[in-house]
Amino acid sequence: MERIHGEVAMSAVLKPQARLDGKPDAGPAQEIRAQDPESQHIDDWRRQANVPPDAASAGLAFSGGGIRSATLGLGVLEALRDLKLLGRFDYLSSVSGGGYIMGWLSAHCHRHPGWLGAERNNVARWDKSIAYLSKYSNYLSPRLGMFSADTWTMLTVWARNAFLVQLTVVCGIVVALLLPHLAKDWFMSWPEHERWRWASVALFVFAVLCIAANQLHQRRRAHPPPPGSAGAERKQLQVALGICGMLTVGCALLGWYLWQVFDFQPFPKALPVGVHSGAVVRLGAPAVPIAMLIMGGALAFVGGVACAHTLAGRESAVNFWPDFGQGKVQLLVVLPLLFTSVGFSAVLWSAALKHRAPPLAFGDVFLAGLGFWPFPLSFAFAAVLVLACCSFKRWAGTKTRLRLPRFAFNLFLIGVCSVLCIVLLHASFAGIVVLMNTFHPTAGAWHAFIWGPPLVLSAFASTVTLMIGILGRASLEGMREWWSRLAAWLWIYAIGWNVVAMSAIYGPTFVPWLANLESWQKFVPVMGWIGTTVAGLLAANSGATKGDSKIRSREPTAMSIGLEVVAKVAPTVFIVGLLLGVAMAINFVLVKVGGGTLASAAELAQCQPHDCWRAFLENTAKPDPAVVRLALGAVLLLLLVLGWRIDVNEFSLQAFYRSRLVRCYLGASRTGRSPQEFTQFDDDDDLPVTDLASRRGPLHLINCTVNLGGSKDLSLHTRHGASFTVTPYAIGSGSPINGNGAIGFRAHGCYDNGGMSLGEAMATSGAAASPNQGFHTAPSVAFMMTMFNARLGRWCANPRRSNTSLGPWFSLLYLVKELFGTADERSKYLMISDGGHFDNLGAYELIRRRCKLIVVVDAECDPERRFGALGTLLRLVQVDFDTRIDLDTAPLRPLPDSDMSKAHCAVGRIFYPALRPGVDAEEGVLVYIKASLTDAVRDASLWQYHATHPSFPHESTGDQFYGEDQFESYRRLGRHLAHNAFGAGLDADDIDRIVALRPDFADALGARQGA
């Protein structure tokens, strides 16, 4: 065969412990081509099949489509065997249901040498195996019925696994909702502990310095030093380092001196309302220079560290300021600001609580606040000053005569900006205090705890907005974009705080609201929640939301739009109801264990909702802290145990799905089965996928999807996934992710258990029902599907990492990723699901390998012949491989006023780009076979089945329970499709092009053409 060139080969940079032979390599990491053992496999197979070694590569691909695709594919395989073409292919490429029957074929090739021959005794062996397949056509539940053990086993397996998953998730929710109860005491006592309040100051200063460093990085990047100035800059840095050191020491000493001279109290105990304005100003006057000195000293220290870092040669002298990504900004800026806002909102609540009568007026608070929070306010002033200084494009004009005026104007602008911003921030704080002053003394503590931090963050965001507006064109566009994204993250965290705190505190107040409803009305919210949840689950698993070809390719209908709406709304309703239910249960336990009493339904029905709500909040405000800590510790311990012991793979539905696929399709390949009498399962039916390296048949590529909904790679914002392949030699992906190269491949021998089994690979490739599903991933739907354990995908070791275990030993993190649809390529384990979530035809990997002859059997559910999977494939290979496919599908479309087509297959041309300059581009042939009916069908049984089942051959993929008539109809249709495609379906030009690529196909094609 022609060698696969390195430029297009799937390559993986494998670490020493990740060689394809599974043995450690004492040398450095090296690049190993995943195709090398593949090429050897194909060469060996060609020698056995008497295929010319220089013939073009050929691949046979079966699409997804569940048992429909598997059964139709069985007929295709029989026809290709009869035509003596089956052994002529170099590759077998399968997706989902197509993988069922190709797994059956590969297992037979390994267990029965000569299986692909058309001899009479071999045909008899095929017939015996096919009879076994027909017996297990209801592979999930061979015996259906209300009193069938198979049916009830399906239900009990799902119920057991769903319960364990739900228990884990609910424990996580309980931990999250207990934290506000624990934090409430800390919130109330925070203002009384001066040392704790210093922590808020430190966090705020740290966040501001990180922001300033990022701003300086952007300015430095926009205006780099001229070439050849490295030496001069190094000297300047040495001088700056000395100045920074002196400034840091000087600021510390001067700050301490002012503190002692003025006997400064940074955190007064009460709001000085009624004190003369002059006295108030004097109380806060020392705070400004002290804060400025501390902030300046901290900035000087950071600058000194940066300079020293550069002088040590660890960073380029061009830009030594750090450039933080999304994760570091959240960790180093957003979280410190959130904690600071919690602490300061506690201070504001304390101020409001100590002045209940008369009610506070805004003017009084605005003036008195200058003496109550001068120190935090001064730090805010210093922060605005520092950030404004760091936000300028240039400090001086570009022309000599304009440098001084520009510098003076910038100083003036900074002063005006800082004063106006601090006035706005101070006014916002005063407004928050006035608002909190209206809260009830007891129940209001919860209101302050819930709403205070988001309000403080909003005040900070408003101040930054004003600063950006005043600076205007003087700041860089990149800086304004940076501030906008920071504001977005602040809002996300503020909303998250609100959701958790409101659920924990306001959630139990749903009880008095419910108690005040009429008797029949009490059941409406509960039944509505259950009904919406069930409807959402059904909608999420329907074709209208999963992106099936029959839906995704046609105009939206009222039904499809309605299902989309239900699928989007139901998860929110479900999550809200779940949070309310858990919050009420927590409240019940805390009150009962803490020795409190719960009001009876009669008592609740007699009180007004507002009074009941306040009573609930007052009761909630007094849980025993010891009880809260005990409950939190116990649930957290249980959560950790569950995350450790409940395997995220084994307790999904994949194990159930895999065992039944193995019993049906791989069990059919064994002549001496000895199943367990009670369950009828035989563990020996399965075999390691590495056994397929015996080279007794074509190389089998099992196509899956690696889900990347949480990836930073913007090119995946619609795909949410990439191709992931299991071969007899390695598992992995050759698709480049985030500009860091491909995920890569890793040999099966690198794993403790020898890698995947064939059954595991088949089940993973067919994991259609999965919270993370490539193109069709939706976080809201993912939450519901995870909670109800509609999980057929699996977590597989990341080939980039040196894991020796194929699955994770601690499942909690990966369960959370499934819940929110945030699987990515950076974690130790990858979420792998149905190959149809990326390419449902199985041809993508064949085109990556530049196969010249590709035969695709498309059996997906596509009654209107919109060719959704084909269109997706054409776009993917054009974008990823610069490969164009020309294919006319007009003969395959339904005829007017009929669901029949003019033809079963179409032949197209594949235009591969040149591998390198000076090398000609290459051309291949695509034979595309579509499940369809035409006038050429002469089988009366097919027309009889079609008459009673009008959707044939595009019956729903959701139907995985085939009777004998259904099984035989798809099998017979598959035989007809293949005989037609390699006979009357090809014209003379098509045959000439195929034979030019593969002369060994000539006899079969010539005989059929002559017939």
Coordinates of N, CA and C in Angstrom, one line a residue, residues 684-842:
D684 N -16.4 -14.3 29.3 CA -15.4 -14.6 28.2 C -15.9 -14.2 26.8
D685 N -17.1 -13.8 26.7 CA -17.6 -13.3 25.4 C -16.8 -12.1 25.0
D686 N -16.4 -11.2 25.9 CA -15.6 -10.0 25.5 C -14.2 -10.4 25.3
L687 N -13.4 -9.5 24.7 CA -12.0 -9.8 24.4 C -11.3 -8.4 24.4
P688 N -10.0 -8.4 24.8 CA -9.3 -7.1 24.7 C -9.3 -6.6 23.3
V689 N -9.4 -5.3 23.1 CA -9.3 -4.8 21.7 C -8.0 -5.0 21.1
T690 N -6.9 -5.2 22.0 CA -5.6 -5.5 21.4 C -5.5 -6.8 20.7
D691 N -6.5 -7.7 21.0 CA -6.5 -9.0 20.3 C -6.8 -8.9 18.8
L692 N -7.4 -7.7 18.5 CA -7.6 -7.5 17.0 C -6.4 -7.2 16.3
A693 N -5.3 -7.0 17.0 CA -4.0 -6.8 16.3 C -3.4 -8.2 15.8
S694 N -4.2 -9.2 15.9 CA -3.7 -10.5 15.3 C -3.6 -10.5 13.8
R695 N -4.2 -9.5 13.2 CA -4.0 -9.3 11.7 C -4.6 -10.4 10.9
R696 N -5.8 -10.8 11.4 CA -6.6 -11.8 10.6 C -7.7 -11.1 9.9
G697 N -7.7 -9.8 9.9 CA -8.8 -9.1 9.2 C -8.4 -7.6 9.0
P698 N -9.2 -6.8 8.3 CA -8.9 -5.4 8.2 C -8.7 -4.7 9.5
L699 N -8.0 -3.6 9.5 CA -7.8 -2.8 10.7 C -9.1 -2.1 11.1
H700 N -9.5 -2.4 12.3 CA -10.8 -1.8 12.8 C -10.6 -0.5 13.5
L701 N -11.2 0.6 13.1 CA -11.2 1.9 13.8 C -12.5 2.1 14.4
I702 N -12.5 2.2 15.7 CA -13.8 2.4 16.5 C -13.8 3.9 16.8
N703 N -14.8 4.6 16.3 CA -14.9 6.1 16.4 C -15.7 6.5 17.5
C704 N -15.2 7.4 18.3 CA -15.9 8.0 19.5 C -15.8 9.5 19.4
T705 N -16.3 10.2 20.4 CA -16.2 11.7 20.5 C -15.6 12.0 21.8
V706 N -14.5 12.8 21.8 CA -14.0 13.4 23.1 C -14.8 14.7 23.3
N707 N -15.5 14.8 24.4 CA -16.3 16.0 24.6 C -15.5 17.1 25.3
L708 N -15.6 18.3 24.7 CA -14.7 19.5 25.1 C -15.6 20.7 25.3
G709 N -16.7 20.6 25.9 CA -17.6 21.7 26.2 C -17.0 22.8 27.0
G710 N -16.0 22.4 27.9 CA -15.3 23.3 28.8 C -14.0 23.8 28.3
S711 N -13.7 23.5 27.0 CA -12.4 23.8 26.5 C -12.3 25.3 26.2
K712 N -11.0 25.8 26.3 CA -10.8 27.3 26.0 C -10.7 27.5 24.5
D713 N -10.6 26.4 23.7 CA -10.4 26.5 22.3 C -11.7 27.1 21.6
L714 N -11.6 28.3 21.1 CA -12.8 28.9 20.5 C -13.3 28.2 19.2
S715 N -12.4 27.5 18.6 CA -12.8 26.8 17.4 C -13.8 25.7 17.7
L716 N -13.9 25.3 19.0 CA -14.8 24.3 19.4 C -16.1 24.8 20.0
H717 N -16.4 26.1 19.8 CA -17.5 26.7 20.5 C -18.9 26.2 19.9
T718 N -18.9 25.6 18.7 CA -20.1 24.9 18.2 C -19.9 23.4 18.2
R719 N -18.7 22.9 18.0 CA -18.5 21.5 18.0 C -18.6 20.8 19.4
H720 N -18.0 21.5 20.3 CA -17.9 21.0 21.7 C -17.3 19.6 21.8
G721 N -16.6 19.2 20.8 CA -16.0 17.9 20.8 C -15.0 17.7 19.6
A722 N -14.3 16.5 19.6 CA -13.4 16.2 18.6 C -13.4 14.7 18.4
S723 N -12.8 14.2 17.3 CA -12.8 12.8 17.0 C -11.9 12.1 18.1
F724 N -12.3 10.9 18.5 CA -11.5 10.1 19.4 C -11.6 8.7 18.9
T725 N -10.4 8.0 18.7 CA -10.4 6.7 18.0 C -9.8 5.7 18.9
V726 N -10.4 4.5 18.9 CA -9.9 3.3 19.5 C -9.4 2.3 18.4
T727 N -8.2 2.0 18.4 CA -7.6 1.0 17.5 C -7.0 -0.2 18.3
P728 N -6.7 -1.3 17.6 CA -6.1 -2.4 18.4 C -4.7 -2.0 19.0
Y729 N -4.2 -0.8 18.6 CA -2.8 -0.5 19.1 C -2.8 0.7 20.1
A730 N -3.8 1.6 20.0 CA -3.7 2.7 20.8 C -5.1 3.4 20.9
I731 N -5.3 4.3 21.8 CA -6.5 5.1 21.9 C -6.0 6.5 22.0
G732 N -6.9 7.4 21.4 CA -6.5 8.8 21.5 C -7.2 9.6 20.4
S733 N -6.7 10.8 20.2 CA -7.2 11.7 19.2 C -6.1 12.4 18.5
G734 N -6.2 12.5 17.2 CA -5.3 13.3 16.4 C -5.7 14.7 16.1
S735 N -6.8 15.2 16.7 CA -7.3 16.5 16.4 C -6.6 17.5 17.3
P736 N -6.0 18.6 16.7 CA -5.3 19.6 17.4 C -6.3 20.4 18.3
I737 N -6.0 20.7 19.5 CA -6.8 21.4 20.5 C -6.1 22.6 21.0
N738 N -6.8 23.7 20.9 CA -6.3 25.0 21.5 C -4.9 25.3 21.1
G739 N -4.5 25.0 19.9 CA -3.2 25.4 19.4 C -2.0 24.6 20.1
N740 N -2.3 23.6 20.9 CA -1.3 22.9 21.6 C -1.0 21.5 21.0
G741 N -1.4 21.3 19.8 CA -1.2 20.0 19.2 C -2.3 19.1 19.6
A742 N -2.2 17.9 19.0 CA -3.2 16.9 19.3 C -3.2 16.4 20.7
I743 N -4.3 15.8 21.1 CA -4.4 15.1 22.4 C -3.4 14.0 22.4
G744 N -3.3 13.3 21.2 CA -2.3 12.3 21.1 C -2.9 10.9 21.3
F745 N -2.0 9.9 21.2 CA -2.4 8.5 21.4 C -1.5 7.8 22.5
R746 N -2.1 6.8 23.1 CA -1.4 6.1 24.1 C -1.7 4.6 23.9
A747 N -0.7 3.8 24.0 CA -0.8 2.4 23.8 C -1.6 1.7 24.9
H748 N -2.4 0.7 24.5 CA -3.2 0.0 25.5 C -2.3 -0.6 26.6
G749 N -1.1 -1.0 26.2 CA -0.3 -1.7 27.2 C 0.2 -0.8 28.3
C750 N 0.0 0.6 28.2 CA 0.4 1.5 29.2 C -0.5 1.5 30.4
Y751 N -1.6 0.8 30.3 CA -2.6 0.8 31.4 C -2.6 -0.5 32.1
D752 N -2.9 -0.4 33.4 CA -2.8 -1.5 34.3 C -3.6 -2.7 33.8
N753 N -4.8 -2.5 33.3 CA -5.7 -3.6 32.9 C -5.6 -3.9 31.4
G754 N -4.5 -3.4 30.8 CA -4.3 -3.7 29.4 C -5.1 -2.9 28.4
G755 N -5.8 -1.9 28.9 CA -6.5 -1.0 28.0 C -8.0 -1.4 27.9
M756 N -8.6 -0.9 26.8 CA -10.1 -1.2 26.6 C -10.3 -2.6 26.1
S757 N -11.5 -3.1 26.4 CA -11.9 -4.3 25.8 C -12.7 -3.9 24.6
L758 N -13.0 -4.8 23.7 CA -13.8 -4.5 22.5 C -15.2 -4.1 22.9
G759 N -15.7 -4.8 23.9 CA -17.1 -4.4 24.3 C -17.2 -3.0 24.9
E760 N -16.1 -2.6 25.6 CA -16.1 -1.2 26.1 C -16.0 -0.2 25.0
A761 N -15.2 -0.5 24.0 CA -15.1 0.4 22.9 C -16.4 0.5 22.1
M762 N -17.0 -0.7 21.9 CA -18.3 -0.6 21.2 C -19.4 0.2 21.9
A763 N -19.4 -0.1 23.2 CA -20.4 0.6 24.0 C -20.1 2.1 24.1
T764 N -18.9 2.5 24.2 CA -18.5 3.9 24.2 C -18.8 4.6 22.9
S765 N -18.5 3.9 21.8 CA -18.8 4.5 20.5 C -20.3 4.6 20.3
G766 N -21.1 3.9 21.0 CA -22.6 4.0 20.8 C -23.3 4.7 22.0
A767 N -22.5 5.4 22.8 CA -23.1 6.1 23.9 C -23.8 7.4 23.5
A768 N -25.0 7.1 22.9 CA -25.8 8.3 22.4 C -26.4 9.1 23.5
A769 N -26.9 8.5 24.5 CA -27.5 9.2 25.6 C -26.4 9.6 26.6
S770 N -26.0 10.8 26.5 CA -24.9 11.3 27.4 C -25.1 12.7 27.7
P771 N -24.8 13.1 29.0 CA -24.9 14.6 29.3 C -24.0 15.4 28.4
N772 N -22.9 14.9 28.1 CA -21.9 15.6 27.2 C -22.0 14.9 25.8
Q773 N -22.5 15.6 24.8 CA -22.7 14.9 23.5 C -22.3 15.8 22.4
G774 N -21.0 16.2 22.4 CA -20.4 16.9 21.2 C -21.2 18.1 20.8
F775 N -21.5 18.1 19.5 CA -22.3 19.2 18.9 C -23.5 19.6 19.6
H776 N -24.1 18.6 20.3 CA -25.4 18.8 20.9 C -25.4 19.0 22.4
T777 N -24.2 19.3 22.9 CA -24.1 19.5 24.4 C -24.8 20.8 24.8
A778 N -25.7 20.7 25.8 CA -26.4 21.8 26.4 C -26.2 21.7 27.9
P779 N -25.6 22.6 28.6 CA -25.4 22.4 30.1 C -26.6 22.2 30.9
S780 N -27.7 22.9 30.5 CA -28.9 22.7 31.3 C -29.5 21.3 31.1
V781 N -29.5 20.8 29.9 CA -29.9 19.4 29.7 C -28.9 18.4 30.3
A782 N -27.6 18.7 30.3 CA -26.6 17.8 30.9 C -26.9 17.6 32.4
F783 N -27.4 18.6 33.1 CA -27.7 18.5 34.5 C -28.7 17.5 34.8
M784 N -29.8 17.6 34.0 CA -30.9 16.6 34.2 C -30.5 15.2 33.8
M785 N -29.8 15.1 32.7 CA -29.5 13.7 32.2 C -28.5 13.1 33.2
T786 N -27.6 13.8 33.8 CA -26.7 13.3 34.9 C -27.5 12.9 36.1
M787 N -28.4 13.7 36.5 CA -29.2 13.4 37.8 C -30.0 12.2 37.6
F788 N -30.5 11.9 36.4 CA -31.4 10.8 36.2 C -30.6 9.6 35.5
N789 N -29.3 9.8 35.5 CA -28.3 8.7 35.1 C -28.6 8.3 33.7
A790 N -28.9 9.2 32.8 CA -29.0 8.9 31.4 C -27.6 9.1 30.8
R791 N -26.7 8.2 31.3 CA -25.2 8.4 31.0 C -24.7 7.1 30.5
L792 N -24.4 7.1 29.2 CA -23.8 5.9 28.5 C -22.3 6.2 28.2
G793 N -21.9 7.4 28.3 CA -20.5 7.7 28.0 C -19.6 7.2 29.1
R794 N -18.3 7.4 28.9 CA -17.3 7.0 30.0 C -16.2 8.0 30.0
W795 N -15.6 8.0 31.2 CA -14.4 8.8 31.4 C -13.1 7.9 31.1
C796 N -12.3 8.4 30.2 CA -11.2 7.6 29.8 C -9.9 8.4 30.0
A797 N -8.8 7.7 30.4 CA -7.5 8.4 30.7 C -7.1 9.3 29.5
N798 N -6.6 10.5 29.9 CA -6.1 11.4 28.9 C -4.8 10.9 28.4
P799 N -4.7 10.7 27.1 CA -3.4 10.2 26.6 C -2.2 11.2 26.8
R800 N -2.5 12.4 27.1 CA -1.5 13.4 27.4 C -0.9 13.2 28.7
R801 N -1.6 12.5 29.6 CA -1.2 12.3 31.0 C -0.6 10.9 31.2
S802 N 0.2 10.8 32.2 CA 0.8 9.5 32.4 C 0.0 8.6 33.4
N803 N -1.3 8.6 33.2 CA -2.2 7.7 34.0 C -2.0 6.3 33.7
T804 N -2.0 5.4 34.7 CA -1.9 4.0 34.4 C -3.3 3.3 34.6
S805 N -4.2 4.1 35.1 CA -5.6 3.6 35.3 C -6.4 4.2 34.1
L806 N -7.2 3.3 33.5 CA -8.0 3.8 32.4 C -9.2 4.7 32.8
G807 N -9.6 4.5 34.1 CA -10.7 5.3 34.6 C -10.3 5.9 35.9
P808 N -11.0 7.0 36.3 CA -10.6 7.7 37.6 C -11.0 6.9 38.8
W809 N -10.1 7.1 39.8 CA -10.3 6.4 41.1 C -11.2 7.2 42.0
F810 N -11.3 8.6 41.8 CA -12.1 9.5 42.6 C -13.0 10.2 41.6
S811 N -14.3 10.0 41.7 CA -15.2 10.4 40.7 C -15.9 11.7 40.8
L812 N -15.7 12.4 42.0 CA -16.5 13.5 42.3 C -16.3 14.7 41.3
L813 N -15.1 15.0 41.0 CA -14.8 16.1 40.0 C -15.4 15.8 38.7
Y814 N -15.3 14.6 38.2 CA -15.8 14.2 36.9 C -17.3 14.2 36.8
L815 N -18.0 13.8 37.9 CA -19.4 13.9 38.0 C -19.9 15.3 37.9
V816 N -19.2 16.2 38.5 CA -19.5 17.7 38.4 C -19.3 18.2 37.0
K817 N -18.3 17.7 36.3 CA -18.1 18.1 34.9 C -19.2 17.6 34.1
E818 N -19.7 16.4 34.3 CA -20.9 15.9 33.6 C -22.1 16.7 33.9
L819 N -22.3 17.1 35.1 CA -23.5 17.8 35.5 C -23.6 19.1 34.7
F820 N -22.5 19.8 34.6 CA -22.5 21.1 33.9 C -22.0 21.2 32.5
G821 N -21.7 20.0 31.9 CA -21.3 19.9 30.6 C -20.0 20.7 30.3
T822 N -19.0 20.5 31.2 CA -17.8 21.3 31.1 C -16.6 20.4 31.0
A823 N -16.7 19.3 30.4 CA -15.6 18.4 30.1 C -14.6 19.1 29.2
D824 N -13.3 18.9 29.4 CA -12.3 19.6 28.6 C -11.1 18.7 28.4
E825 N -10.1 19.2 27.7 CA -8.9 18.4 27.3 C -7.8 18.5 28.4
R826 N -8.0 19.3 29.4 CA -6.9 19.5 30.4 C -6.9 18.6 31.5
S827 N -8.1 17.9 31.8 CA -8.2 17.1 33.0 C -7.5 15.8 32.8
K828 N -7.2 15.0 33.8 CA -6.5 13.7 33.7 C -7.4 12.7 33.0
Y829 N -8.7 12.9 33.0 CA -9.6 11.9 32.3 C -10.5 12.7 31.4
L830 N -10.8 12.1 30.2 CA -11.6 12.7 29.2 C -13.0 12.1 29.1
M831 N -14.0 12.9 28.8 CA -15.3 12.3 28.6 C -15.5 11.9 27.2
I832 N -15.7 10.6 27.0 CA -15.8 10.0 25.7 C -17.3 9.5 25.5
S833 N -17.8 9.8 24.4 CA -19.2 9.4 24.1 C -19.4 9.0 22.6
D834 N -20.6 8.8 22.2 CA -21.0 8.4 20.9 C -20.2 9.1 19.8
G835 N -19.6 8.3 18.9 CA -18.9 8.9 17.8 C -19.8 9.8 16.9
G836 N -21.1 9.5 16.9 CA -22.0 10.3 16.1 C -22.2 11.7 16.7
H837 N -21.7 11.9 17.9 CA -21.8 13.3 18.4 C -20.8 14.2 17.7
F838 N -19.9 13.6 16.8 CA -19.0 14.4 16.0 C -19.2 14.0 14.5
D839 N -18.9 12.8 14.2 CA -19.1 12.4 12.8 C -19.9 11.1 12.8
N840 N -21.1 11.1 12.3 CA -22.0 9.9 12.4 C -21.8 8.9 11.3
L841 N -20.9 9.2 10.3 CA -20.7 8.3 9.2 C -19.5 7.4 9.4
G842 N -18.5 7.8 10.2 CA -17.3 7.0 10.4 C -16.3 7.2 9.3

